[in-house]
CSV table of C-alpha atoms (C1' of nucleotides) in Angstrom, one decimal:
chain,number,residue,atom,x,y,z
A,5,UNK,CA,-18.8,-3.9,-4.1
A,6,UNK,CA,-15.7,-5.2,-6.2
A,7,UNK,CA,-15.6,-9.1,-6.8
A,8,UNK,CA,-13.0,-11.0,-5.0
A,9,UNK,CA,-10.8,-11.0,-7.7
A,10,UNK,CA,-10.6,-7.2,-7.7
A,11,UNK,CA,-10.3,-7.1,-3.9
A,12,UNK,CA,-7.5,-9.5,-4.2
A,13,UNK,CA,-5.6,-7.4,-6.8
A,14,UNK,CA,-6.5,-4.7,-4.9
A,15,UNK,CA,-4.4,-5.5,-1.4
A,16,UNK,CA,-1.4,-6.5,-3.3
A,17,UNK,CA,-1.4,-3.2,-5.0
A,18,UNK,CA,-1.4,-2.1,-1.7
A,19,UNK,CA,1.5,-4.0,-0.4
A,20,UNK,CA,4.3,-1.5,0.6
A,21,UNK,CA,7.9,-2.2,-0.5
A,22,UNK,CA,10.0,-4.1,1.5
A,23,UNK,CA,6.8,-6.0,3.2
A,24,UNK,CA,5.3,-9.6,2.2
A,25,UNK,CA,2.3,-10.0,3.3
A,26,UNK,CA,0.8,-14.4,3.2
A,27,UNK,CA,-2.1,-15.5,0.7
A,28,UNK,CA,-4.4,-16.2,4.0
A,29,UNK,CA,-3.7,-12.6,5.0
A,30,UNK,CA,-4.2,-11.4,1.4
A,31,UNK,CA,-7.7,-13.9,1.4
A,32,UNK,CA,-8.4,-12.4,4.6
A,33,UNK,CA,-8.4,-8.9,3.3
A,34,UNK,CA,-10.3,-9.8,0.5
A,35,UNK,CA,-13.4,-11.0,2.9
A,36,UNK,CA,-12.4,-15.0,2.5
A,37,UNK,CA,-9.7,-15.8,5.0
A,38,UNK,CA,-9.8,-19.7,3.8
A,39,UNK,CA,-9.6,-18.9,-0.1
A,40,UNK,CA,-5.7,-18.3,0.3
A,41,UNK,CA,-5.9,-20.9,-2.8
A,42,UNK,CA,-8.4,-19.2,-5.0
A,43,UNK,CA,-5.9,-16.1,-4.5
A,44,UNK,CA,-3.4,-17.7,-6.1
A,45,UNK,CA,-5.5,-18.6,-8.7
A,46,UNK,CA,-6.3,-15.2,-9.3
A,47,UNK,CA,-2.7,-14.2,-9.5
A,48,UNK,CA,-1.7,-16.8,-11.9
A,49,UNK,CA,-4.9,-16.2,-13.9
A,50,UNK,CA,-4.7,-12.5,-13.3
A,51,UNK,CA,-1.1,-12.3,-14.2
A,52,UNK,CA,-0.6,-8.6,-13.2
A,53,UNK,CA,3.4,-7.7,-13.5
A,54,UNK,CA,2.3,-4.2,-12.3
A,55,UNK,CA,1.5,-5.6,-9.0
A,56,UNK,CA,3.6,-6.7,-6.8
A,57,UNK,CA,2.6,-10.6,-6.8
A,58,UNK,CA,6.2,-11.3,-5.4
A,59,UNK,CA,5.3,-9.9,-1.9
A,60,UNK,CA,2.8,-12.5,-1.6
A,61,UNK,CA,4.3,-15.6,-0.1
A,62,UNK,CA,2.9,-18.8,1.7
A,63,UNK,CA,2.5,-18.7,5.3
A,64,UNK,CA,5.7,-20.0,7.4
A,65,UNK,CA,7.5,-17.8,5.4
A,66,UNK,CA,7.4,-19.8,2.6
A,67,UNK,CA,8.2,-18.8,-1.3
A,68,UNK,CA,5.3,-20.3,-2.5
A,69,UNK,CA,5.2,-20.1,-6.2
A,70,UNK,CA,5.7,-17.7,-8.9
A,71,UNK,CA,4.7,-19.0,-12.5
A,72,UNK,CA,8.2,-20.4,-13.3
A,73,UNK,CA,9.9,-17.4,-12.2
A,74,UNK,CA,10.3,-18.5,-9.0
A,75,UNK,CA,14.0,-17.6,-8.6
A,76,UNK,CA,13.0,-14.3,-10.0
A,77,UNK,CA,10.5,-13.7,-7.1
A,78,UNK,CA,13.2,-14.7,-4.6
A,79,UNK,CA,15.4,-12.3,-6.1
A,80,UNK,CA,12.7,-9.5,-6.1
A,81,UNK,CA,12.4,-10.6,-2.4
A,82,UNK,CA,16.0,-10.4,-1.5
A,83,UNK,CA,16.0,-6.9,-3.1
A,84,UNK,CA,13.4,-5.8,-1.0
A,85,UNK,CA,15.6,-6.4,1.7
A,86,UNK,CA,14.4,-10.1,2.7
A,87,UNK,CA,16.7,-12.8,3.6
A,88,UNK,CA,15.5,-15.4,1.5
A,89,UNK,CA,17.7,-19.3,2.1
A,90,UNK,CA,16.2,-21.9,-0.2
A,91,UNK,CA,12.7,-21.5,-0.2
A,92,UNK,CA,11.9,-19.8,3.2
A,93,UNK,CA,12.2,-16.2,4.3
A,94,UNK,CA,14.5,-15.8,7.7
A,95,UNK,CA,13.1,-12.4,9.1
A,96,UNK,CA,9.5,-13.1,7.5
A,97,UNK,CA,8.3,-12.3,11.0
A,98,UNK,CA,9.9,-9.1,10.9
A,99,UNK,CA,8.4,-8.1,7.1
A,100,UNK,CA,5.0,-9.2,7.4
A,101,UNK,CA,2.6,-7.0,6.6
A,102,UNK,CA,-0.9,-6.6,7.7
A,103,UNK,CA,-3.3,-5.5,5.3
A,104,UNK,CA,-5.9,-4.3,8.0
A,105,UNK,CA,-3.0,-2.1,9.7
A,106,UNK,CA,-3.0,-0.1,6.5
A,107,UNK,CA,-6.8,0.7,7.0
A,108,UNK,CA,-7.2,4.5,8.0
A,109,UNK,CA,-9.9,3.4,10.5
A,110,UNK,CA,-7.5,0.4,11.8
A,111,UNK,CA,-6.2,1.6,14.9
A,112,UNK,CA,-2.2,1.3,15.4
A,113,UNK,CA,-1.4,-1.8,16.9
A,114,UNK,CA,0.1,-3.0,13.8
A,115,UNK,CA,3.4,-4.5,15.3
A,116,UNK,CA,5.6,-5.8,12.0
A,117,UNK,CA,7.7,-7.5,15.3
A,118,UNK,CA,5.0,-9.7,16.5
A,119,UNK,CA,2.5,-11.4,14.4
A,120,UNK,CA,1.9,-13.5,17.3
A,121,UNK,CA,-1.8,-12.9,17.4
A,122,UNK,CA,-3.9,-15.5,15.2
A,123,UNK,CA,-6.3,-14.0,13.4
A,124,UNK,CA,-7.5,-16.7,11.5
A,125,UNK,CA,-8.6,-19.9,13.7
A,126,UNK,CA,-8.5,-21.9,10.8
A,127,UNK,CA,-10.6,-24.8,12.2
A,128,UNK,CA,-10.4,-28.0,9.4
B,28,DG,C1',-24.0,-25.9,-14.4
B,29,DC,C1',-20.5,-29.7,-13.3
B,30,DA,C1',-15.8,-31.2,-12.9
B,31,DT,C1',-11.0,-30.1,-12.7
B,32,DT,C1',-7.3,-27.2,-11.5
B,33,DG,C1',-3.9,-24.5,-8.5
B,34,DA,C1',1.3,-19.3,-6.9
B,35,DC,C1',-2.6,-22.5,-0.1
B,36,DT,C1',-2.9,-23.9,4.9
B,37,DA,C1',-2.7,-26.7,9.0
B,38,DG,C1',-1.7,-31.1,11.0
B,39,DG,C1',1.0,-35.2,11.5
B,40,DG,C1',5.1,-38.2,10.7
C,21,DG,C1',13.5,-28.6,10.3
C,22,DC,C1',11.3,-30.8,5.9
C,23,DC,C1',7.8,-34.0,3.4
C,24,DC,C1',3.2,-35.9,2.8
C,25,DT,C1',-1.8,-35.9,3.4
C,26,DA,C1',-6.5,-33.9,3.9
C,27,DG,C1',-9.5,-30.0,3.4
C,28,DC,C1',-11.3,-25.4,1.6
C,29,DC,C1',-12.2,-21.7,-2.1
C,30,DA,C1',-12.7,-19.3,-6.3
C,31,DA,C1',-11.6,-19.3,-11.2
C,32,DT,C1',-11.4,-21.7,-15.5
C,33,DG,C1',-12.6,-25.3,-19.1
DNA sequence: GCATTGACTAGGG
DNA sequence: GCCCTAGCCAATG
């Protein structure tokens, strides 16, 4: 059984291109769906440029943070064919990517057009 | 082993 | 729609 660390690095390796997938989907994925901070830890810490760290962004479509490249992760984002204004993704909605839809054993279902489902209660 | 940090999230104003 | 506050989690010092 990898750490969480590993599972985290893990799923965004697994990130396809032109998808951004949110650090509670990533934490989810990882078997913690409230340690969306402690995965940005472990990017930061983990510093991996051979993963692709700039698909991970905030919930709401949000940027989030990049080091102090954060206008590089935008632009790595727009590449990918993101419209990125300011700090917030337009067709997020459209891009998200879910991590469990990339399971062989996940059944389709996997609609990058309607995220509307809430996986994650969240209670506080 | 304890205390602090940080690339977060949800709720409220 | 954006900003601030409170809460949660794992890693690091």
């Amino acid at each position: 059984m990898a750490s969480f660390t590993s599972r985290v690095l893990s799923v965004v390796g697994r990130i396809p291109v032109g998808r951004v997938a949110t650090y509670g989907d990533v934490a989810e994925a990882a078997g913690h769906p409230r340690a969306a901070r402690a995965v940005g830890n472990i990017m930061r810490t983990s510093g991996r440029p051979d993963l692709p760290c700039h698909r991970v962004v905030a919930a709401a479509g949000r940027l989030g943070g990049y080091g102090g490249n954060l206008e590089l992760k935008r632009a790595l984002l727009r590449a990918e064919g993101l419209h990125v204004t300011g700090s917030t993704i337009r067709n997020f909605r459209l891009r998200r990517w879910a991590f469990r839809c990339a399971r062989p054993s996940a059944r389709s279902g996997q609609g990058p057009g309607r995220p509307g489902k809430h996986k994650g209660p969240k209670l506080r």
